[in-house]
Amino acid sequence: MIRVTLPDGSAREVARGTTPADIAAAIGPGLAKAAIAARVDGELRDIMRPIEADAELALVTTRDEADALELARHDFAHVLAEAVQTLFPGTQITFGPSTDDGFYYDVMAPATRGPFTMDDLPAIEEQMRAIIRADKPLRREVMARDALITKWQNAGESFKAEWAAELPEGEELSVYWSGDDWMDMCRGPHLASTGKLDPAAFKLTRVAGAYWRGDQNNPQLSRIYGTGWLNKKQLDGHLLRLEEAAKRDHRRLGQDMDLFHLQQEAHGSVFWHPNGYLIWRELEAYMRRAIDGAGYKEVKTPQVMDARQWEQSGHWGKYRANMFVIPDEVPNVDDEGPVISGDADWMALKPMNCPAHVLIFRQGIKSYRDLPLRIYENGCCHRNEPHGALHGLMRVRQFTQDDAHIFCREDQIVEEVQAFCALADRVYKEFGFTYSIKLALRPEQRFGSDADWDKAENELRDAVVRAGLATTEFGWEELPGEGAFYAPKLEWHLTDAIGRTWQVGTIQSDRVLPERLDASYVGEDGARHRPVMLHRAIFGSYERFIGILIEHYAGRFPVWLAPVQAVVATITSEADGYAHDVTAKLKAAGIRVEADTRNEKINYKVREHSVAKVPHLLVVGMREAEEGKVAIRSLGSDGQRIMTLDEAIDMLSHEATPPDLR
RNA sequence: GCUGCUGUAGCUCAGUGGUAGAGCGCGUCAUUGGUAAUGACGAGGUCGGGAGUUCAAUCCUCCCCAGCAGCACCA
């Protein structure tokens, strides 16, 4: 007999090999029906898996949503794989986990056909439903590793065989049977049968290529994605959320609101339209006020530098594949087009600003009294990114960073990092973001001794602790192996209005580049010392940050950022004169305002400016003209507020004031 | 860069082996209307680029470019 302790503290003596399902049945028929899995000593397990020793047992029901979703999604993935193999014999299966909103399975289509496409999905979905309706029991079986490898090899499942062969020798591996005719190697757990899944709670969403084991050098498989839930209501809710997110897509809003465009002749580089560039200019002005107040000096450095400079900084060796390289020569003017002689020196567009900032530091002789020296630049960089990586404003080939480098002494690092934490905190809050901070620790491939890394990691950790931000409330987390090769880094992850996260800000300490580029200062002792260089950014890049803001605000920018802050719209042409007066006064008060005196009905104008997300619409007809008032209709509200022109100017001026100036 | 899909008017999209169509937008005219689309008329496209098959290609084939989704990449 073994002793099983339940969450309420009660214990039961049961025969060895009793299953959680047996215990649920013994407790009551309601629980027997509701229980879908079990936690045995904290580990999630099949409800039909026998308990072999004394244990703490908690039965899992669909009310334990996180566990239930995880189980269901994992099962959906198995059902997907079974369906694909049933429909397309010869397909090899590989790996199929659950995801944040569903599941996927990577399969290798049989050689007789190409990769799977979207067109295959409806039939696969139908087959999955058939498997669910058949309510096939999911049975766990333990097999010897070697027997399993042989079995996979015989079945022509080379990927599965390869994988099993990498698991420790002599280990027993579990497989799961779906009925008696299909199995997959899997650690589990699973629901008791396919019928526990809701056939209306999943949808296959897309097909994409994915490399075997995530390695570019391996064969590419077909990854079939699905979204999976416990019931149809959850699925519908999820699909609705996806639609809502799609409406916020910055590429769509960028076009609708006439903010920017991209075109193939300059792919990966943004054409900013007047409306979009107004947002940029406001952000730039905001950031200048921020860095001026925080003791930074702004600089501007060359776009193109000689390759020798990049060799010295190390970029030529490590980063050249992503650099735009240009010959320093006058092109021929023959009809055939430019020919590169091969004799010219190479130059390159800067992919980063750091070396140029070190070169500024190196001009003249710096004293310890000059430190910390904080050099800021709205630095326009070019990086030749893999074409498949480009994405709207989020990943571009030309971008402008809010980039600064702080040159300081060892003993100033913690203080500087702490000050940066405070600055970043203020900025992110003023844009309405919450955030978490993560510390990316030393990677496998790195420069420097372990002692140096201990020191560098401690400095960053220390600063965040002292800033009081290293708490779970701020999502503090340490990420082993994620640091840069020369230094650990702190990362700021923003959470936007609909709960998505974006990594933007960063600060990292660097002792490598000052060494390579021979930056030094004269210390109190009269000797030369190496400064430490802190690389830091808050927006990350203007392009990406604006993209994030568009999605965060769903295009409804706060007034201070809105490209057009107000429109004065007339009801009849008799009010045109008054409308122009109002517009002129608002302009004089610094409001970005336009007059709409077109020959259109007020309904039309209201609709158009609402769709364009103009924050305030000032409607004027003869009534307002005679009384010197305006009727303000604000975005997001149906009503109107009648007020005098002076009151309106006060209100708009206040709202149009950037948060840091209020 | 890899796999798949897509590329037709400014935008969203139909469509056909015999040199193209809608809605919105744009222009003109009428209308002066009180809070989410007034009506009529009109202009506008060498159907992403190149090559091939064909009497004939926007449509079929091949190559290239770009976009989308995912993968890989993002010191």
XYZ file of C-alpha atoms (C1' of nucleotides) in Angstrom:
737
model
C 0.000 0.000 0.000
C 1.061 3.587 -0.567
C -0.045 6.794 1.080
C -1.536 9.561 -1.063
C -1.983 12.976 0.500
C -4.591 15.328 -0.953
C -4.411 19.147 -0.992
C -6.790 19.432 1.994
C -4.265 17.447 4.057
C -6.308 14.255 4.179
C -4.510 11.054 3.273
C -5.608 7.806 1.712
C -4.015 4.367 1.779
C -4.325 2.869 -1.679
C -2.784 -0.039 -3.536
C 0.441 0.644 -5.406
C -0.472 1.300 -9.037
C -3.691 3.074 -8.275
C -4.320 5.891 -10.768
C -5.412 9.440 -9.988
C -8.590 8.616 -11.911
C -9.322 5.804 -9.443
C -8.877 8.187 -6.539
C -11.095 10.813 -8.164
C -13.767 8.163 -8.649
C -13.458 7.132 -5.027
C -13.958 10.724 -3.897
C -17.037 11.284 -5.990
C -18.592 10.938 -9.451
C -18.561 14.715 -10.039
C -14.818 14.915 -9.544
C -14.286 11.744 -11.564
C -15.973 13.448 -14.474
C -14.239 16.814 -14.056
C -10.708 15.567 -13.453
C -8.539 15.674 -16.554
C -5.062 15.248 -15.131
C -3.161 15.190 -11.878
C -0.296 16.865 -10.154
C 1.753 14.217 -8.401
C 4.302 15.780 -6.085
C 3.842 18.930 -8.134
C 4.482 17.267 -11.476
C 1.682 17.377 -14.052
C 0.781 13.821 -15.034
C -1.742 11.725 -16.922
C -4.835 10.925 -14.978
C -4.438 7.259 -15.955
C -0.790 6.998 -14.924
C -0.417 4.732 -11.917
C 1.046 6.162 -8.742
C 3.979 4.041 -7.637
C 4.959 5.543 -4.290
C 3.791 7.753 -1.457
C 2.870 11.073 -2.995
C 1.034 14.321 -2.728
C -1.789 14.388 -5.214
C -3.812 17.289 -6.600
C -6.454 16.544 -9.210
C -6.529 18.953 -12.153
C -9.856 19.992 -13.682
C -10.742 22.372 -16.486
C -11.071 25.029 -13.831
C -7.290 24.910 -13.465
C -7.120 26.814 -16.685
C -3.381 27.106 -17.217
C -2.822 23.374 -16.770
C -5.910 22.486 -18.770
C -4.884 24.693 -21.701
C -1.386 23.306 -21.685
C -2.713 19.744 -21.796
C -5.294 20.481 -24.461
C -2.794 22.283 -26.698
C -0.283 19.518 -26.394
C -3.008 17.033 -27.303
C -4.108 19.142 -30.253
C -0.524 18.993 -31.502
C -0.555 15.196 -31.333
C -3.925 14.989 -33.024
C -2.567 17.307 -35.726
C 0.410 15.038 -36.324
C -1.792 11.948 -36.421
C -4.177 13.640 -38.865
C -1.343 14.662 -41.169
C 0.102 11.157 -41.203
C -3.302 9.633 -41.800
C -3.981 11.910 -44.761
C -0.461 11.957 -46.125
C 1.265 8.618 -45.493
C 5.021 8.959 -45.614
C 5.031 12.264 -43.765
C 7.651 12.258 -41.036
C 6.831 13.720 -37.681
C 9.352 15.546 -35.556
C 8.289 17.785 -32.710
C 5.086 19.525 -31.674
C 4.779 21.644 -28.543
C 2.146 23.967 -27.195
C 2.539 27.731 -27.647
C 1.112 30.826 -25.981
C -2.132 30.568 -27.875
C -2.136 27.083 -29.309
C 0.250 24.609 -30.774
C 2.287 23.627 -33.798
C 3.819 20.509 -35.211
C 6.884 20.327 -37.443
C 6.559 17.681 -40.116
C 8.530 16.665 -43.199
C 6.245 16.199 -46.166
C 6.805 13.003 -48.134
C 9.195 13.339 -51.058
C 6.292 12.666 -53.419
C 4.801 16.067 -52.709
C 6.052 19.557 -51.859
C 5.761 21.246 -48.479
C 2.298 21.631 -47.042
C 0.383 24.794 -47.846
C -2.620 26.661 -46.513
C -4.764 24.744 -48.985
C -4.093 21.547 -47.066
C -5.377 22.928 -43.789
C -9.152 22.421 -44.148
C -8.726 18.697 -44.857
C -6.307 18.344 -41.947
C -8.713 20.142 -39.623
C -11.506 17.811 -40.713
C -9.333 14.773 -40.044
C -8.429 16.158 -36.623
C -12.118 16.483 -35.803
C -12.646 12.887 -36.865
C -9.879 11.760 -34.513
C -11.394 13.793 -31.666
C -14.875 12.402 -32.363
C -13.468 8.870 -32.355
C -12.485 9.521 -28.718
C -9.329 7.468 -28.982
C -7.718 6.626 -25.643
C -4.271 8.190 -25.134
C -2.196 5.516 -23.478
C 1.278 5.940 -22.062
C 3.815 3.209 -22.609
C 7.421 3.051 -21.499
C 9.882 1.659 -24.042
C 13.578 0.920 -23.939
C 15.580 3.529 -25.808
C 17.180 1.094 -28.250
C 13.918 -0.616 -29.058
C 12.356 2.732 -29.758
C 15.182 3.870 -32.022
C 14.802 0.664 -34.030
C 11.088 1.179 -34.205
C 11.493 4.719 -35.548
C 14.091 3.631 -38.058
C 11.837 0.861 -39.318
C 8.996 3.319 -39.640
C 11.167 5.616 -41.755
C 11.064 8.312 -39.056
C 14.651 9.456 -39.293
C 14.144 12.665 -37.310
C 12.514 10.853 -34.401
C 15.231 8.195 -34.508
C 17.936 10.871 -34.455
C 16.324 12.543 -31.510
C 15.825 9.351 -29.517
C 19.455 8.471 -30.168
C 20.570 11.684 -28.480
C 18.730 10.954 -25.273
C 20.852 9.238 -22.626
C 21.695 5.640 -23.287
C 19.777 2.994 -21.418
C 17.049 5.474 -20.539
C 13.444 4.381 -20.718
C 11.417 6.645 -22.941
C 7.700 7.166 -22.897
C 5.504 6.998 -25.944
C 1.835 7.765 -26.197
C -0.578 5.683 -28.176
C -3.647 7.193 -29.761
C -5.931 4.161 -29.867
C -3.894 1.225 -31.156
C -2.834 2.608 -34.511
C -0.741 5.723 -33.921
C 1.988 6.698 -31.510
C 4.434 9.475 -30.800
C 7.422 9.725 -28.539
C 6.547 12.172 -25.841
C 7.265 13.001 -22.251
C 3.585 13.796 -21.738
C 1.348 14.282 -19.972
C -1.815 13.974 -21.994
C -5.536 13.903 -21.473
C -7.136 10.496 -21.116
C -8.527 10.432 -24.644
C -8.854 12.573 -27.751
C -12.548 12.994 -26.979
C -11.637 15.271 -24.073
C -10.797 17.930 -26.625
C -13.483 20.257 -27.969
C -13.564 19.799 -31.750
C -14.838 23.375 -32.116
C -12.092 24.924 -29.982
C -9.209 24.894 -32.413
C -8.281 26.302 -35.782
C -5.240 25.719 -37.947
C -3.876 29.143 -38.724
C -0.848 28.944 -40.993
C 1.960 26.943 -42.462
C 5.568 28.073 -42.458
C 9.050 26.730 -42.878
C 11.089 25.955 -39.776
C 14.504 24.387 -39.467
C 15.000 21.014 -37.845
C 16.169 21.786 -34.334
C 16.208 25.504 -35.131
C 19.455 25.319 -37.067
C 19.761 27.013 -40.431
C 22.068 24.268 -41.685
C 19.501 21.563 -41.101
C 16.661 20.546 -43.432
C 13.640 22.777 -43.424
C 10.370 21.293 -42.241
C 6.760 22.380 -42.610
C 5.502 23.900 -39.393
C 1.720 23.783 -39.121
C 0.372 26.284 -36.589
C -2.938 26.150 -34.825
C -4.648 28.046 -32.072
C -6.312 25.837 -29.485
C -8.575 26.420 -26.495
C -10.858 24.616 -24.105
C -14.075 25.642 -25.821
C -15.445 27.551 -28.774
C -16.136 30.659 -26.738
C -12.468 30.966 -25.828
C -11.457 30.384 -29.427
C -13.831 33.057 -30.694
C -12.565 35.449 -28.049
C -9.015 34.845 -29.179
C -9.853 35.341 -32.839
C -11.541 38.614 -31.906
C -8.433 39.758 -30.024
C -6.348 38.979 -33.077
C -8.628 41.158 -35.176
C -8.313 43.963 -32.656
C -4.539 43.672 -32.711
C -4.583 43.698 -36.521
C -6.499 46.977 -36.456
C -3.637 48.486 -34.491
C -1.033 47.300 -36.969
C 1.306 50.267 -37.416
C 1.697 49.534 -41.123
C -2.032 49.857 -41.704
C -2.422 52.903 -39.441
C 0.690 54.470 -40.942
C -1.013 54.398 -44.310
C -4.487 55.340 -43.086
C -3.129 58.278 -41.112
C -0.656 59.270 -43.827
C 2.329 58.977 -41.471
C 4.904 57.234 -43.668
C 5.362 54.784 -46.465
C 7.811 52.171 -47.644
C 8.490 51.192 -51.220
C 10.607 48.611 -52.908
C 13.174 51.026 -54.337
C 14.308 51.757 -50.777
C 13.158 48.699 -48.964
C 13.812 48.824 -45.293
C 14.099 52.625 -45.287
C 11.232 54.849 -44.314
C 9.690 57.732 -46.253
C 8.330 59.907 -43.450
C 5.341 61.977 -44.506
C 4.622 65.353 -42.872
C 2.219 63.831 -40.339
C 4.599 61.092 -39.297
C 7.571 63.400 -39.116
C 5.674 65.697 -36.777
C 5.534 62.832 -34.302
C 9.245 62.248 -34.836
C 10.029 65.915 -34.220
C 8.011 65.953 -31.008
C 9.848 62.862 -29.775
C 13.187 64.337 -30.725
C 12.407 67.568 -28.890
C 11.192 65.584 -25.889
C 14.344 63.482 -25.801
C 16.587 66.536 -26.162
C 14.943 68.098 -23.125
C 15.420 64.829 -21.247
C 19.108 64.430 -22.042
C 19.878 68.121 -21.580
C 18.390 67.848 -18.114
C 20.388 64.696 -17.385
C 23.760 66.213 -18.214
C 24.393 64.765 -21.663
C 26.140 66.589 -24.529
C 24.675 66.156 -27.991
C 26.966 65.519 -30.957
C 26.719 64.609 -34.649
C 29.170 62.227 -36.271
C 29.978 61.088 -39.833
C 27.697 58.735 -41.720
C 30.569 57.153 -43.632
C 33.983 56.231 -42.326
C 37.026 54.523 -43.767
C 37.098 50.741 -43.443
C 40.335 50.978 -41.473
C 38.421 52.657 -38.694
C 35.920 49.802 -38.662
C 38.770 47.284 -38.676
C 40.167 48.849 -35.560
C 36.841 48.917 -33.776
C 36.348 45.260 -34.602
C 33.190 45.778 -36.654
C 34.904 44.933 -39.916
C 35.693 41.490 -38.614
C 32.570 40.732 -36.660
C 29.828 42.768 -38.243
C 30.752 43.265 -41.885
C 28.023 40.957 -43.170
C 25.499 43.540 -42.002
C 27.330 46.640 -43.175
C 26.800 48.724 -46.292
C 30.230 48.973 -47.821
C 31.076 51.507 -50.547
C 34.180 52.114 -52.669
C 35.779 55.523 -52.229
C 36.000 56.405 -55.914
C 34.378 58.546 -58.567
C 32.276 56.268 -60.757
C 32.972 56.088 -64.476
C 30.411 57.792 -66.678
C 30.303 55.193 -69.446
C 26.975 53.913 -70.668
C 27.482 50.522 -69.079
C 26.974 51.999 -65.673
C 29.320 52.236 -62.735
C 32.253 49.862 -62.619
C 34.228 49.293 -59.463
C 37.933 49.400 -60.219
C 38.947 47.316 -57.258
C 41.734 49.794 -56.431
C 39.683 52.105 -54.270
C 39.690 52.181 -50.514
C 36.610 50.803 -48.844
C 34.367 52.901 -46.712
C 31.262 51.874 -44.838
C 28.089 53.477 -43.558
C 28.052 53.377 -39.810
C 26.030 50.505 -38.344
C 26.579 51.939 -34.844
C 27.635 55.206 -33.318
C 29.965 53.948 -30.625
C 33.310 54.181 -32.435
C 32.621 57.752 -33.516
C 31.823 58.710 -29.954
C 35.084 57.203 -28.768
C 36.869 59.265 -31.428
C 35.284 62.394 -29.986
C 36.339 61.313 -26.519
C 39.888 60.875 -27.747
C 40.181 64.431 -29.040
C 42.228 66.385 -26.570
C 43.344 64.952 -23.262
C 40.622 63.976 -20.847
C 41.005 64.294 -17.134
C 39.221 62.347 -14.446
C 37.547 65.694 -13.771
C 35.795 65.415 -17.160
C 34.114 62.165 -16.161
C 31.462 61.048 -16.428
C 31.252 62.359 -19.983
C 27.863 61.600 -21.522
C 27.805 61.877 -25.313
C 24.432 61.718 -27.018
C 23.529 61.499 -30.686
C 20.389 61.057 -32.715
C 22.506 58.629 -34.642
C 21.392 57.529 -38.071
C 22.665 54.003 -38.680
C 22.476 51.599 -41.577
C 22.472 47.858 -41.202
C 21.991 45.472 -44.070
C 19.601 43.137 -42.289
C 18.542 39.783 -43.714
C 15.685 40.621 -46.081
C 13.270 38.288 -44.390
C 13.763 40.138 -41.115
C 12.428 43.494 -42.314
C 9.089 44.431 -40.846
C 7.386 47.819 -41.202
C 8.960 50.314 -38.818
C 9.966 47.605 -36.381
C 12.930 46.266 -38.307
C 14.444 48.543 -40.922
C 17.776 49.032 -42.669
C 18.122 52.735 -41.896
C 17.214 53.897 -38.436
C 18.033 56.604 -35.963
C 18.946 55.659 -32.431
C 18.643 57.828 -29.347
C 22.144 56.687 -28.626
C 24.498 57.799 -25.916
C 27.772 56.626 -24.484
C 28.790 57.458 -20.977
C 32.520 57.433 -20.376
C 33.177 57.014 -16.698
C 35.461 55.648 -14.015
C 34.932 52.216 -12.523
C 33.592 53.722 -9.314
C 31.002 55.775 -11.215
C 29.330 52.881 -13.010
C 26.719 52.024 -10.437
C 25.708 55.633 -9.967
C 25.432 56.210 -13.721
C 23.395 53.076 -14.293
C 21.136 54.064 -11.458
C 20.622 57.535 -12.925
C 19.797 55.920 -16.250
C 17.207 53.695 -14.569
C 15.538 56.800 -13.210
C 15.568 58.547 -16.585
C 14.169 55.513 -18.401
C 11.514 55.099 -15.732
C 10.318 58.658 -16.210
C 10.246 58.419 -19.998
C 8.384 55.127 -20.182
C 5.810 56.219 -17.640
C 5.187 59.470 -19.503
C 4.231 57.398 -22.545
C 1.953 55.198 -20.480
C 4.009 52.028 -20.569
C 4.721 49.655 -17.755
C 7.953 47.748 -18.057
C 10.152 45.046 -16.702
C 13.928 44.983 -16.471
C 16.017 41.951 -17.303
C 19.704 41.349 -16.857
C 21.252 39.445 -19.753
C 24.205 37.495 -18.399
C 27.444 36.255 -19.950
C 27.086 34.265 -23.178
C 29.046 31.133 -24.106
C 31.239 33.029 -26.549
C 32.741 36.013 -24.775
C 35.767 38.208 -24.184
C 37.235 38.696 -20.750
C 37.867 36.709 -17.602
C 35.202 35.279 -15.339
C 36.320 37.692 -12.654
C 35.625 40.630 -14.978
C 32.219 39.207 -15.813
C 31.393 38.714 -12.150
C 32.268 42.331 -11.584
C 30.350 43.665 -14.592
C 27.230 41.652 -13.816
C 27.325 42.718 -10.184
C 27.607 46.374 -11.133
C 24.478 46.282 -13.256
C 22.561 44.163 -10.760
C 23.653 46.443 -7.966
C 22.455 49.562 -9.720
C 19.005 48.131 -10.336
C 18.776 46.908 -6.757
C 19.698 50.339 -5.482
C 17.147 51.930 -7.797
C 14.619 49.649 -6.109
C 13.645 48.106 -9.452
C 14.960 44.579 -8.967
C 11.644 43.280 -7.715
C 9.050 40.935 -9.099
C 6.733 43.911 -9.382
C 9.079 45.251 -12.052
C 9.417 41.817 -13.627
C 13.070 41.558 -12.628
C 14.640 38.519 -14.211
C 18.123 37.346 -15.075
C 18.659 35.773 -18.482
C 21.692 33.462 -18.550
C 23.616 33.443 -21.817
C 21.789 36.387 -23.386
C 24.424 39.073 -22.931
C 26.594 40.643 -25.603
C 29.987 39.075 -26.218
C 31.756 41.985 -24.558
C 29.385 42.793 -21.704
C 26.236 41.963 -19.780
C 23.284 44.209 -20.496
C 20.179 45.470 -18.841
C 17.087 45.358 -21.041
C 13.854 47.261 -20.602
C 10.805 45.357 -21.834
C 7.732 47.552 -22.301
C 4.192 46.285 -21.973
C 1.788 48.092 -24.271
C -1.898 48.896 -23.982
C -2.990 45.427 -25.067
C -0.425 43.505 -23.082
C 2.224 42.819 -25.695
C 5.869 43.292 -24.747
C 8.600 45.096 -26.674
C 12.282 45.235 -25.852
C 13.470 48.795 -26.336
C 15.821 50.349 -23.831
C 19.189 48.960 -22.868
C 22.341 49.835 -21.007
C 25.514 47.817 -21.155
C 28.966 48.327 -19.756
C 31.846 47.936 -22.159
C 35.551 47.684 -21.368
C 36.481 46.244 -24.765
C 35.924 49.152 -27.161
C 37.807 51.747 -25.046
C 40.714 49.291 -25.109
C 40.544 48.620 -28.866
C 40.292 52.310 -29.721
C 42.746 53.343 -27.011
C 40.574 55.752 -25.068
C 42.136 57.008 -21.864
C 41.982 59.740 -19.269
C 44.462 61.129 -16.791
C 43.620 60.135 -13.233
C 44.215 61.922 -9.955
C 47.457 59.979 -9.763
C 48.652 61.548 -13.021
C 48.660 58.181 -14.807
C 46.557 57.137 -17.767
C 43.509 55.009 -17.143
C 40.892 53.324 -19.305
C 37.387 54.679 -18.944
C 34.465 52.307 -18.919
C 31.944 52.957 -21.658
C 28.228 52.566 -20.995
C 26.150 52.119 -24.161
C 22.548 53.148 -23.585
C 19.302 53.922 -25.400
C 15.763 54.609 -24.224
C 13.658 54.702 -27.397
C 15.963 52.195 -29.058
C 15.301 53.744 -32.437
C 12.889 56.465 -33.449
C 11.447 54.278 -36.191
C 10.702 51.333 -33.966
C 9.553 53.438 -31.032
C 7.071 55.301 -33.238
C 5.868 51.946 -34.566
C 5.325 50.760 -31.004
C 3.570 54.016 -30.081
C 1.211 53.717 -33.054
C 0.169 50.254 -31.893
C 0.158 51.206 -28.202
C -2.169 54.148 -28.807
C -4.009 52.417 -31.681
C -3.327 55.610 -33.648
C -5.080 57.785 -31.058
C -2.055 59.777 -30.033
C -2.156 61.971 -26.967
C -2.695 65.548 -28.075
C 0.932 66.572 -27.656
C 1.991 63.921 -30.196
C -0.975 64.071 -32.560
C 0.118 65.339 -35.977
C -3.084 67.369 -36.303
C -4.313 68.381 -32.874
C -7.560 70.058 -33.874
C -9.709 70.751 -36.914
C -12.089 73.677 -37.141
C -15.023 72.454 -39.219
C -17.739 74.699 -40.567
C -21.406 73.837 -40.873
C -22.208 76.428 -43.510
C -19.985 78.584 -45.646
C -21.347 81.629 -43.840
C -19.125 80.630 -40.885
C -15.953 80.392 -42.986
C -14.659 83.755 -41.869
C -15.141 82.921 -38.202
C -13.549 79.505 -38.730
C -10.455 81.130 -40.182
C -10.292 83.544 -37.226
C -10.509 80.636 -34.783
C -7.875 78.704 -36.693
C -5.505 81.655 -36.738
C -5.847 82.197 -32.981
C -5.236 78.535 -32.229
C -2.206 78.557 -34.487
C -0.914 81.619 -32.695
C -1.271 79.666 -29.453
C 0.953 76.931 -30.912
C -1.782 74.414 -31.710
C -1.443 72.261 -34.825
C -4.830 73.087 -36.279
C -6.459 73.000 -39.696
C -9.606 74.643 -41.000
C -12.101 72.481 -42.861
C -14.335 74.862 -44.809
C -15.037 72.407 -47.599
C -18.461 72.268 -49.123
C -19.462 69.113 -47.250
C -22.071 68.317 -44.659
C -21.051 68.387 -41.025
C -21.824 64.685 -40.754
C -19.274 63.977 -43.401
C -16.648 66.129 -41.735
C -17.255 64.569 -38.324
C -16.857 61.126 -39.762
C -13.757 61.930 -41.746
C -11.854 63.610 -38.922
C -12.929 60.934 -36.454
C -11.589 58.238 -38.750
C -8.392 60.269 -39.123
C -8.129 60.233 -35.289
C -7.924 63.991 -34.866
C -8.226 64.522 -31.085
C -10.472 67.581 -31.169
C -13.023 68.775 -33.704
C -14.165 72.369 -33.268
C -17.519 72.708 -34.977
C -18.605 76.238 -35.864
C -21.816 77.471 -37.451
C -23.555 80.819 -37.330
C -24.575 80.257 -33.718
C -20.945 79.957 -32.570
C -19.817 82.764 -34.839
C -22.335 85.149 -33.322
C -21.514 84.173 -29.733
C -17.748 83.851 -30.151
C -17.844 80.231 -29.066
C -16.884 76.806 -30.401
C -18.563 73.405 -30.077
C -15.826 70.880 -29.287
C -16.297 67.250 -30.076
C -13.418 65.174 -28.770
C -12.266 61.855 -30.167
C -13.832 58.940 -28.363
C -16.870 60.805 -27.038
C -20.202 61.452 -28.715
C -21.156 64.650 -26.963
C -20.014 68.175 -27.563
C -18.895 70.894 -25.203
C -19.709 74.494 -25.982
C -17.125 76.936 -24.720
C -15.696 80.325 -25.522
C -12.742 80.497 -27.844
C -10.463 81.526 -24.971
C -11.529 78.555 -22.911
C -10.895 76.290 -25.874
C -7.431 77.722 -26.376
C -6.616 77.156 -22.717
C -7.814 73.595 -22.831
C -6.020 72.723 -26.046
C -2.808 74.450 -24.983
C -2.788 72.459 -21.797
C -3.369 69.155 -23.564
C -0.804 69.987 -26.221
C 1.904 70.521 -23.628
C 4.338 67.588 -23.523
C 4.151 65.683 -20.230
C 7.609 66.759 -19.127
C 6.675 70.445 -19.422
C 3.465 70.335 -17.444
C 19.043 34.109 -46.280
C 15.211 29.581 -46.094
C 9.878 27.631 -46.912
C 5.038 28.941 -48.468
C 1.671 32.601 -50.217
C 0.833 37.347 -52.666
C 1.721 41.574 -56.348
C -4.430 44.531 -61.168
C -6.403 52.524 -60.437
C -3.980 56.677 -54.745
C -6.473 52.696 -51.165
C -9.352 47.916 -50.567
C -10.270 44.207 -53.908
C -13.132 41.523 -58.343
C -11.829 39.456 -63.207
C -10.463 37.097 -68.159
C -5.594 33.286 -73.401
C -8.616 38.051 -77.740
C -5.166 44.761 -75.106
C -9.660 45.558 -67.893
C -13.991 46.359 -63.604
C -16.359 47.855 -58.503
C -16.392 50.647 -53.915
C -13.774 54.431 -51.441
C -10.623 58.495 -52.650
C -9.651 62.491 -56.486
C -11.858 66.541 -60.063
C -16.257 69.433 -61.849
C -21.244 70.942 -61.053
C -25.552 71.243 -58.033
C -26.665 71.441 -52.900
C -25.536 75.692 -47.321
C -26.746 70.991 -44.653
C -26.083 71.269 -36.569
C -22.421 66.155 -35.034
C -19.858 59.206 -38.162
C -20.656 58.848 -45.656
C -25.828 64.572 -50.160
C -26.510 63.723 -55.390
C -25.014 63.781 -60.614
C -21.184 63.662 -64.001
C -15.940 62.936 -65.016
C -10.686 61.770 -64.973
C -7.485 57.834 -63.689
C -4.237 51.430 -64.938
C 1.738 49.457 -70.808
C -2.371 44.339 -64.626
C 5.578 44.416 -59.947
C 10.104 43.897 -63.674
C 12.456 40.807 -67.526
C 12.504 36.632 -70.784
C 9.826 32.570 -73.072
C 5.418 29.656 -75.169
C 1.382 31.435 -78.531
C -1.584 34.253 -84.336
C -2.532 36.700 -79.574
C -0.206 36.909 -72.522
C -2.583 40.813 -67.101
C -3.923 35.360 -67.319
C 0.498 29.743 -69.000
C 6.196 28.710 -68.038
C 11.006 30.395 -66.178
C 14.138 34.112 -63.795
C 14.419 38.582 -60.854
C 12.363 42.294 -57.347
C 9.210 43.564 -53.418
C 5.326 42.545 -49.719
C 3.029 39.040 -46.074
C 3.462 34.698 -42.369
C 6.853 31.769 -39.946
C 11.974 30.120 -39.402
C 16.996 31.740 -38.976
C 19.255 36.523 -37.801
C 18.877 41.020 -34.478
C 27.281 41.854 -30.573
